[in-house]
Structures are given as C-alpha cells and as structure tokens.
C-alpha cells in the first residue's frame, strides 16, 4: 500500500449535483495530483496542487476545482455533474524531490445517473 | 501537443510467454518516463527511466528508454496469470508543472 487514502470509495450522484472527493497524501509528500480515468482509458490529468496552490491544470472546465490544505491533504470538487463525469478519480501524491514518481490512492468510483 | 502512445492496446498470451510492451512519447522538455501496473484500481509504480540505454530490472520485469528514438519498452519474461493487468506508461516534463502525460495502456491477459 502506498499510504495515500481516498474517500469515499464509491459514490452515486445525479446530473446537476455537486460532489467533493477527498485525498490524504502520503506522509512527507507536498504535492497532490488529481486524475480522471474513464473506463478503458488512461488517467487524464485534472490539476495538481503544490503547497496549497494550484500548480498546473489539464483540459477540464472550471466546474472542476480543488483545494490543498496545510497538511497537504486535498479535495476535488465537481459542480453541475454531467453523465460523462462518471469515472474513477485518482489522486496521487509526490514530493518535489522525487523527480516524478507518484503514489496513487485507491481511487473513488463516481457514477452519475 | 504532448502525447504518449502505447502498443499494442491489448495482448493475450499463455503462461510462460515473454511479452514486450511499447511506449512512444512526445513530451516537451522531457525528463522521465514511468511505467505503472493497474489491476483493479490504483496504478502501482514499476519503473522510472531517466537515462537512455540503461536497463532497469525487477524480477521478471525490465524496461529501457531510448531518448533518441523517443520510446521505451517493458519486457515481462515467463509471464504468470498474476501479470494480467493494464500497463500504463507516462511521460513527465521537467517544468514546475509536474504533470504526467499518460498513454491509454496495454491490457495484458495471461491465460493458464
């Protein structure tokens, strides 16, 4: 196990609702990246937080937003859910000194009906 | 636009076979290439390759990077059913934005 935890494990929402996903990074890691992985696809980068600030963003609309807290845990918020938001959401933590190795949490499976 | 392409997308072999998975990349200001294995949920780290021509090895798995031709291969020898998974490769740039650019993955099924 990597030490990265995510909650909840599974979530079912309806269109238009809002959702908050949570991630606790591995001890000592100061960077959290969020990914969306649709069935049969590789992970798509949503954004990354480094020391509580957004440090890069992929091609996702503004209704995808996030936070990082002083303890480096993080939240991903998605507003106005759409059916296509159904996916596995992965967070990965890393430390800037590791040069890229990211440790993934188990993911949150979001289903939008 | 940065991209990572993996091939084949899907592969079915018998136990004991050797497989080679391919990953080509176009990543601006490339720094490293990473391989992950994904079975059920979270990808698990396999290798990080930074230097060209230096093979990294872990048991029956090995990987090498060619920075001139912009590709990497992942070899698995004497495959076992437990090797069945999706193998993902990702390229990383050297900038402050340390995002990974992911391929679609190769789905490997090892039959007994």
PDB file of C-alpha atoms in Angstrom:
ATOM      1  CA  UNK A   1       0.000   0.000   0.000  1.00  0.00           C
ATOM      2  CA  UNK A   2       1.136   3.499  -0.795  1.00  0.00           C
ATOM      3  CA  UNK A   3      -0.193   5.355   2.238  1.00  0.00           C
ATOM      4  CA  UNK A   4      -2.416   7.523   0.050  1.00  0.00           C
ATOM      5  CA  UNK A   5      -6.060   7.283   1.028  1.00  0.00           C
ATOM      6  CA  UNK A   6      -9.187   8.476  -0.738  1.00  0.00           C
ATOM      7  CA  UNK A   7     -12.783   8.784   0.293  1.00  0.00           C
ATOM      8  CA  UNK A   8     -15.392   7.795  -0.456  1.00  0.00           C
ATOM      9  CA  UNK A   9     -14.704   4.539  -2.289  1.00  0.00           C
ATOM     10  CA  UNK A  10     -17.853   4.670  -4.378  1.00  0.00           C
ATOM     11  CA  UNK A  11     -20.350   7.422  -4.978  1.00  0.00           C
ATOM     12  CA  UNK A  12     -23.553   7.711  -6.972  1.00  0.00           C
ATOM     13  CA  UNK A  13     -24.905  11.135  -7.879  1.00  0.00           C
ATOM     14  CA  UNK A  14     -27.446  12.540 -10.293  1.00  0.00           C
ATOM     15  CA  UNK A  15     -26.924  15.106 -13.017  1.00  0.00           C
ATOM     16  CA  UNK A  16     -26.620  18.664 -11.768  1.00  0.00           C
ATOM     17  CA  UNK A  17     -25.480  17.714  -8.298  1.00  0.00           C
ATOM     18  CA  UNK A  18     -22.165  18.619  -6.732  1.00  0.00           C
ATOM     19  CA  UNK A  19     -19.564  16.236  -5.321  1.00  0.00           C
ATOM     20  CA  UNK A  20     -16.471  16.506  -3.115  1.00  0.00           C
ATOM     21  CA  UNK A  21     -13.788  13.847  -3.192  1.00  0.00           C
ATOM     22  CA  UNK A  22     -11.036  13.690  -0.604  1.00  0.00           C
ATOM     23  CA  UNK A  23      -7.438  12.564  -0.635  1.00  0.00           C
ATOM     24  CA  UNK A  24      -4.868  12.210   2.119  1.00  0.00           C
ATOM     25  CA  UNK A  25      -1.351  12.252   0.767  1.00  0.00           C
ATOM     26  CA  UNK A  26       1.484  10.025   1.839  1.00  0.00           C
ATOM     27  CA  UNK A  27       3.423  11.329   4.814  1.00  0.00           C
ATOM     28  CA  UNK A  28       6.138  13.745   3.736  1.00  0.00           C
ATOM     29  CA  UNK A  29       4.607  14.448   0.326  1.00  0.00           C
ATOM     30  CA  UNK A  30       3.772  18.056  -0.534  1.00  0.00           C
ATOM     31  CA  UNK A  31       2.223  17.627  -3.977  1.00  0.00           C
ATOM     32  CA  UNK A  32      -1.124  16.118  -4.921  1.00  0.00           C
ATOM     33  CA  UNK A  33      -2.290  15.452  -8.460  1.00  0.00           C
ATOM     34  CA  UNK A  34      -5.824  14.510  -9.455  1.00  0.00           C
ATOM     35  CA  UNK A  35      -6.716  12.333 -12.421  1.00  0.00           C
ATOM     36  CA  UNK A  36      -9.914  11.217 -14.092  1.00  0.00           C
ATOM     37  CA  UNK A  37      -9.872   7.745 -15.590  1.00  0.00           C
ATOM     38  CA  UNK A  38     -12.786   6.690 -17.742  1.00  0.00           C
ATOM     39  CA  UNK A  39     -13.340   3.014 -18.439  1.00  0.00           C
ATOM     40  CA  UNK A  40     -10.719   1.694 -20.837  1.00  0.00           C
ATOM     41  CA  UNK A  41      -8.753   4.938 -20.850  1.00  0.00           C
ATOM     42  CA  UNK A  42      -5.534   6.089 -19.300  1.00  0.00           C
ATOM     43  CA  UNK A  43      -5.690   8.656 -16.498  1.00  0.00           C
ATOM     44  CA  UNK A  44      -6.384  12.219 -17.628  1.00  0.00           C
ATOM     45  CA  UNK A  45      -4.684  14.953 -15.642  1.00  0.00           C
ATOM     46  CA  UNK A  46      -7.137  17.326 -13.951  1.00  0.00           C
ATOM     47  CA  UNK A  47      -4.850  19.523 -11.844  1.00  0.00           C
ATOM     48  CA  UNK A  48      -2.049  19.492  -9.347  1.00  0.00           C
ATOM     49  CA  UNK A  49      -1.599  21.237  -6.017  1.00  0.00           C
ATOM     50  CA  UNK A  50       1.749  22.105  -4.528  1.00  0.00           C
ATOM     51  CA  UNK A  51       1.966  23.737  -1.120  1.00  0.00           C
ATOM     52  CA  UNK A  52      -1.720  24.709  -1.192  1.00  0.00           C
ATOM     53  CA  UNK A  53      -1.625  26.358  -4.615  1.00  0.00           C
ATOM     54  CA  UNK A  54      -2.737  25.060  -7.990  1.00  0.00           C
ATOM     55  CA  UNK A  55       0.384  24.158  -9.924  1.00  0.00           C
ATOM     56  CA  UNK A  56      -0.933  23.189 -13.319  1.00  0.00           C
ATOM     57  CA  UNK A  57      -4.230  22.204 -14.863  1.00  0.00           C
ATOM     58  CA  UNK A  58      -5.366  19.887 -17.613  1.00  0.00           C
ATOM     59  CA  UNK A  59      -8.215  20.418 -20.077  1.00  0.00           C
ATOM     60  CA  UNK A  60     -11.053  20.369 -17.589  1.00  0.00           C
ATOM     61  CA  UNK A  61     -13.733  23.051 -17.215  1.00  0.00           C
ATOM     62  CA  UNK A  62     -13.871  25.413 -14.227  1.00  0.00           C
ATOM     63  CA  UNK A  63     -16.586  23.337 -12.579  1.00  0.00           C
ATOM     64  CA  UNK A  64     -13.708  21.050 -11.588  1.00  0.00           C
ATOM     65  CA  UNK A  65     -11.984  22.788  -8.699  1.00  0.00           C
ATOM     66  CA  UNK A  66      -9.744  21.792  -5.858  1.00  0.00           C
ATOM     67  CA  UNK A  67      -8.088  22.662  -2.614  1.00  0.00           C
ATOM     68  CA  UNK A  68      -4.998  21.613  -0.757  1.00  0.00           C
ATOM     69  CA  UNK A  69      -4.792  22.023   2.982  1.00  0.00           C
ATOM     70  CA  UNK A  70      -1.784  22.828   5.204  1.00  0.00           C
ATOM     71  CA  UNK A  71      -1.387  19.116   5.981  1.00  0.00           C
ATOM     72  CA  UNK A  72      -1.205  18.553   2.195  1.00  0.00           C
ATOM     73  CA  UNK A  73      -4.452  16.624   2.011  1.00  0.00           C
ATOM     74  CA  UNK A  74      -6.644  17.678  -0.868  1.00  0.00           C
ATOM     75  CA  UNK A  75     -10.191  17.907  -2.156  1.00  0.00           C
ATOM     76  CA  UNK A  76     -11.590  17.702  -5.653  1.00  0.00           C
ATOM     77  CA  UNK A  77     -14.930  19.424  -6.161  1.00  0.00           C
ATOM     78  CA  UNK A  78     -17.095  18.948  -9.214  1.00  0.00           C
ATOM     79  CA  UNK A  79     -20.153  21.132  -9.707  1.00  0.00           C
ATOM     80  CA  UNK A  80     -23.101  20.620 -12.042  1.00  0.00           C
ATOM     81  CA  UNK A  81     -22.309  16.958 -12.604  1.00  0.00           C
ATOM     82  CA  UNK A  82     -22.740  15.538 -16.085  1.00  0.00           C
ATOM     83  CA  UNK A  83     -23.146  11.928 -17.160  1.00  0.00           C
ATOM     84  CA  UNK A  84     -19.650  11.980 -18.709  1.00  0.00           C
ATOM     85  CA  UNK A  85     -18.166  12.737 -15.302  1.00  0.00           C
ATOM     86  CA  UNK A  86     -18.712   9.094 -14.397  1.00  0.00           C
ATOM     87  CA  UNK A  87     -15.214   7.714 -13.921  1.00  0.00           C
ATOM     88  CA  UNK A  88     -12.580   6.580 -11.472  1.00  0.00           C
ATOM     89  CA  UNK A  89     -10.971   9.584  -9.812  1.00  0.00           C
ATOM     90  CA  UNK A  90      -7.426   9.007  -8.697  1.00  0.00           C
ATOM     91  CA  UNK A  91      -5.245  11.171  -6.568  1.00  0.00           C
ATOM     92  CA  UNK A  92      -1.507  10.768  -6.477  1.00  0.00           C
ATOM     93  CA  UNK A  93       0.924  12.275  -4.041  1.00  0.00           C
ATOM     94  CA  UNK A  94       4.565  13.007  -4.565  1.00  0.00           C
ATOM     95  CA  UNK A  95       7.412  15.008  -3.198  1.00  0.00           C
ATOM     96  CA  UNK A  96       9.102  17.545  -5.406  1.00  0.00           C
ATOM     97  CA  UNK A  97      12.442  15.889  -4.807  1.00  0.00           C
ATOM     98  CA  UNK A  98      11.489  12.522  -6.274  1.00  0.00           C
ATOM     99  CA  UNK A  99      11.535  13.666  -9.870  1.00  0.00           C
ATOM    100  CA  UNK A 100       8.167  12.384 -10.869  1.00  0.00           C
ATOM    101  CA  UNK A 101       7.310   9.196  -9.031  1.00  0.00           C
ATOM    102  CA  UNK A 102       3.738   9.474  -7.890  1.00  0.00           C
ATOM    103  CA  UNK A 103       1.986   7.240  -5.401  1.00  0.00           C
ATOM    104  CA  UNK A 104      -1.638   6.602  -6.122  1.00  0.00           C
ATOM    105  CA  UNK A 105      -4.563   6.209  -3.807  1.00  0.00           C
ATOM    106  CA  UNK A 106      -7.167   3.512  -4.401  1.00  0.00           C
ATOM    107  CA  UNK A 107      -9.475   5.910  -6.225  1.00  0.00           C
ATOM    108  CA  UNK A 108     -13.093   6.972  -5.933  1.00  0.00           C
ATOM    109  CA  UNK A 109     -15.560   5.450  -8.373  1.00  0.00           C
ATOM    110  CA  UNK A 110     -18.125   8.137  -9.269  1.00  0.00           C
ATOM    111  CA  UNK A 111     -21.297   7.219 -11.109  1.00  0.00           C
ATOM    112  CA  UNK A 112     -23.530   9.998 -12.390  1.00  0.00           C
ATOM    113  CA  UNK A 113     -27.088   8.964 -13.261  1.00  0.00           C
TER     114      UNK A 113
ATOM    115  CA  UNK B   1       0.703  18.801 -28.052  1.00  0.00           C
ATOM    116  CA  UNK B   2       2.359  16.326 -25.710  1.00  0.00           C
ATOM    117  CA  UNK B   3       1.289  12.726 -26.182  1.00  0.00           C
ATOM    118  CA  UNK B   4       2.174   9.181 -25.194  1.00  0.00           C
ATOM    119  CA  UNK B   5       1.180   6.251 -27.394  1.00  0.00           C
ATOM    120  CA  UNK B   6       1.241   2.653 -26.248  1.00  0.00           C
ATOM    121  CA  UNK B   7       1.063  -0.511 -28.312  1.00  0.00           C
ATOM    122  CA  UNK B   8      -0.443  -2.954 -28.543  1.00  0.00           C
ATOM    123  CA  UNK B   9      -3.650  -1.857 -26.848  1.00  0.00           C
ATOM    124  CA  UNK B  10      -4.465  -5.432 -25.937  1.00  0.00           C
ATOM    125  CA  UNK B  11      -2.488  -8.648 -25.730  1.00  0.00           C
ATOM    126  CA  UNK B  12      -3.398 -12.231 -24.823  1.00  0.00           C
ATOM    127  CA  UNK B  13      -0.629 -14.740 -24.110  1.00  0.00           C
ATOM    128  CA  UNK B  14      -0.108 -18.070 -22.375  1.00  0.00           C
ATOM    129  CA  UNK B  15       1.733 -18.529 -19.131  1.00  0.00           C
ATOM    130  CA  UNK B  16       5.457 -18.744 -19.709  1.00  0.00           C
ATOM    131  CA  UNK B  17       5.449 -16.488 -22.752  1.00  0.00           C
ATOM    132  CA  UNK B  18       7.617 -13.375 -22.954  1.00  0.00           C
ATOM    133  CA  UNK B  19       5.918 -10.102 -23.842  1.00  0.00           C
ATOM    134  CA  UNK B  20       7.183  -6.699 -24.940  1.00  0.00           C
ATOM    135  CA  UNK B  21       5.064  -3.629 -24.429  1.00  0.00           C
ATOM    136  CA  UNK B  22       5.848  -0.454 -26.325  1.00  0.00           C
ATOM    137  CA  UNK B  23       5.552   3.191 -25.376  1.00  0.00           C
ATOM    138  CA  UNK B  24       6.443   6.125 -27.622  1.00  0.00           C
ATOM    139  CA  UNK B  25       6.323   9.671 -26.404  1.00  0.00           C
ATOM    140  CA  UNK B  26       6.377  13.294 -27.462  1.00  0.00           C
ATOM    141  CA  UNK B  27       6.805  15.339 -24.308  1.00  0.00           C
ATOM    142  CA  UNK B  28       8.023  18.913 -24.241  1.00  0.00           C
ATOM    143  CA  UNK B  29      11.147  19.301 -22.145  1.00  0.00           C
ATOM    144  CA  UNK B  30      11.086  15.607 -21.341  1.00  0.00           C
ATOM    145  CA  UNK B  31      12.503  14.498 -18.012  1.00  0.00           C
ATOM    146  CA  UNK B  32      11.477  10.926 -17.309  1.00  0.00           C
ATOM    147  CA  UNK B  33       9.214   8.070 -18.328  1.00  0.00           C
ATOM    148  CA  UNK B  34       7.307   5.994 -15.832  1.00  0.00           C
ATOM    149  CA  UNK B  35       5.685   2.585 -16.053  1.00  0.00           C
ATOM    150  CA  UNK B  36       2.759   1.571 -13.882  1.00  0.00           C
ATOM    151  CA  UNK B  37       0.703  -1.604 -13.489  1.00  0.00           C
ATOM    152  CA  UNK B  38      -3.009  -1.205 -12.916  1.00  0.00           C
ATOM    153  CA  UNK B  39      -5.010  -4.233 -11.817  1.00  0.00           C
ATOM    154  CA  UNK B  40      -8.186  -3.090 -10.140  1.00  0.00           C
ATOM    155  CA  UNK B  41      -7.953   0.493  -9.071  1.00  0.00           C
ATOM    156  CA  UNK B  42      -4.819   2.449  -8.292  1.00  0.00           C
ATOM    157  CA  UNK B  43      -1.817   2.147 -10.616  1.00  0.00           C
ATOM    158  CA  UNK B  44       1.226   0.752  -8.859  1.00  0.00           C
ATOM    159  CA  UNK B  45       4.651   2.042  -9.715  1.00  0.00           C
ATOM    160  CA  UNK B  46       7.039  -0.188 -11.671  1.00  0.00           C
ATOM    161  CA  UNK B  47       9.895   1.858 -13.100  1.00  0.00           C
ATOM    162  CA  UNK B  48      11.078   5.392 -13.644  1.00  0.00           C
ATOM    163  CA  UNK B  49      13.509   5.843 -16.528  1.00  0.00           C
ATOM    164  CA  UNK B  50      15.560   8.967 -16.941  1.00  0.00           C
ATOM    165  CA  UNK B  51      18.693   7.918 -18.780  1.00  0.00           C
ATOM    166  CA  UNK B  52      18.843   6.387 -22.217  1.00  0.00           C
ATOM    167  CA  UNK B  53      20.115   2.825 -22.685  1.00  0.00           C
ATOM    168  CA  UNK B  54      20.204   1.836 -19.010  1.00  0.00           C
ATOM    169  CA  UNK B  55      18.007  -1.168 -18.320  1.00  0.00           C
ATOM    170  CA  UNK B  56      16.033  -1.248 -15.106  1.00  0.00           C
ATOM    171  CA  UNK B  57      15.105  -4.667 -13.817  1.00  0.00           C
ATOM    172  CA  UNK B  58      12.789  -6.008 -11.162  1.00  0.00           C
ATOM    173  CA  UNK B  59      12.373  -9.767 -11.118  1.00  0.00           C
ATOM    174  CA  UNK B  60      10.859 -10.841 -14.407  1.00  0.00           C
ATOM    175  CA  UNK B  61      10.165  -7.262 -15.479  1.00  0.00           C
ATOM    176  CA  UNK B  62      12.645  -4.995 -17.187  1.00  0.00           C
ATOM    177  CA  UNK B  63      12.459  -1.725 -19.020  1.00  0.00           C
ATOM    178  CA  UNK B  64      14.680   0.507 -21.092  1.00  0.00           C
ATOM    179  CA  UNK B  65      14.445   4.010 -22.523  1.00  0.00           C
ATOM    180  CA  UNK B  66      15.659   5.319 -25.881  1.00  0.00           C
ATOM    181  CA  UNK B  67      15.722   9.110 -25.749  1.00  0.00           C
ATOM    182  CA  UNK B  68      16.922   9.426 -29.309  1.00  0.00           C
ATOM    183  CA  UNK B  69      14.029   7.475 -30.812  1.00  0.00           C
ATOM    184  CA  UNK B  70      11.623   8.619 -28.058  1.00  0.00           C
ATOM    185  CA  UNK B  71      10.356   5.270 -26.891  1.00  0.00           C
ATOM    186  CA  UNK B  72      10.510   2.788 -24.080  1.00  0.00           C
ATOM    187  CA  UNK B  73       9.769  -0.912 -23.813  1.00  0.00           C
ATOM    188  CA  UNK B  74       8.623  -3.003 -20.908  1.00  0.00           C
ATOM    189  CA  UNK B  75       9.539  -6.686 -21.037  1.00  0.00           C
ATOM    190  CA  UNK B  76       7.953  -9.406 -18.982  1.00  0.00           C
ATOM    191  CA  UNK B  77       9.545 -12.846 -19.146  1.00  0.00           C
ATOM    192  CA  UNK B  78       7.989 -16.150 -18.075  1.00  0.00           C
ATOM    193  CA  UNK B  79       4.595 -14.498 -17.700  1.00  0.00           C
ATOM    194  CA  UNK B  80       2.207 -15.634 -14.987  1.00  0.00           C
ATOM    195  CA  UNK B  81      -1.545 -15.191 -14.628  1.00  0.00           C
ATOM    196  CA  UNK B  82      -0.838 -12.620 -11.926  1.00  0.00           C
ATOM    197  CA  UNK B  83       0.763 -10.415 -14.565  1.00  0.00           C
ATOM    198  CA  UNK B  84      -2.676  -9.855 -16.102  1.00  0.00           C
ATOM    199  CA  UNK B  85      -3.299  -6.122 -15.816  1.00  0.00           C
ATOM    200  CA  UNK B  86      -3.265  -2.869 -17.713  1.00  0.00           C
ATOM    201  CA  UNK B  87       0.247  -1.494 -18.081  1.00  0.00           C
ATOM    202  CA  UNK B  88       0.434   2.273 -18.303  1.00  0.00           C
ATOM    203  CA  UNK B  89       3.332   4.446 -19.287  1.00  0.00           C
ATOM    204  CA  UNK B  90       3.539   8.166 -18.632  1.00  0.00           C
ATOM    205  CA  UNK B  91       5.948  10.862 -19.684  1.00  0.00           C
ATOM    206  CA  UNK B  92       6.943  13.666 -17.378  1.00  0.00           C
ATOM    207  CA  UNK B  93       8.286  17.080 -18.290  1.00  0.00           C
ATOM    208  CA  UNK B  94      10.939  18.939 -16.374  1.00  0.00           C
ATOM    209  CA  UNK B  95       8.949  22.050 -15.621  1.00  0.00           C
ATOM    210  CA  UNK B  96       7.410  23.178 -12.371  1.00  0.00           C
ATOM    211  CA  UNK B  97       4.130  21.731 -13.560  1.00  0.00           C
ATOM    212  CA  UNK B  98       4.937  18.124 -12.816  1.00  0.00           C
ATOM    213  CA  UNK B  99       2.018  16.573 -14.584  1.00  0.00           C
ATOM    214  CA  UNK B 100       2.295  13.182 -16.203  1.00  0.00           C
ATOM    215  CA  UNK B 101       1.101  12.605 -19.758  1.00  0.00           C
ATOM    216  CA  UNK B 102      -0.415   9.155 -19.885  1.00  0.00           C
ATOM    217  CA  UNK B 103      -0.860   6.602 -22.611  1.00  0.00           C
ATOM    218  CA  UNK B 104      -4.060   4.602 -22.929  1.00  0.00           C
ATOM    219  CA  UNK B 105      -2.383   1.493 -21.580  1.00  0.00           C
ATOM    220  CA  UNK B 106      -1.824  -2.040 -22.808  1.00  0.00           C
ATOM    221  CA  UNK B 107      -4.263  -4.601 -21.465  1.00  0.00           C
ATOM    222  CA  UNK B 108      -2.380  -7.854 -20.906  1.00  0.00           C
ATOM    223  CA  UNK B 109      -4.206 -11.114 -20.276  1.00  0.00           C
ATOM    224  CA  UNK B 110      -2.116 -14.156 -19.354  1.00  0.00           C
ATOM    225  CA  UNK B 111      -4.005 -17.415 -19.737  1.00  0.00           C
ATOM    226  CA  UNK B 112      -3.027 -20.567 -17.851  1.00  0.00           C
TER     227      UNK B 112
END
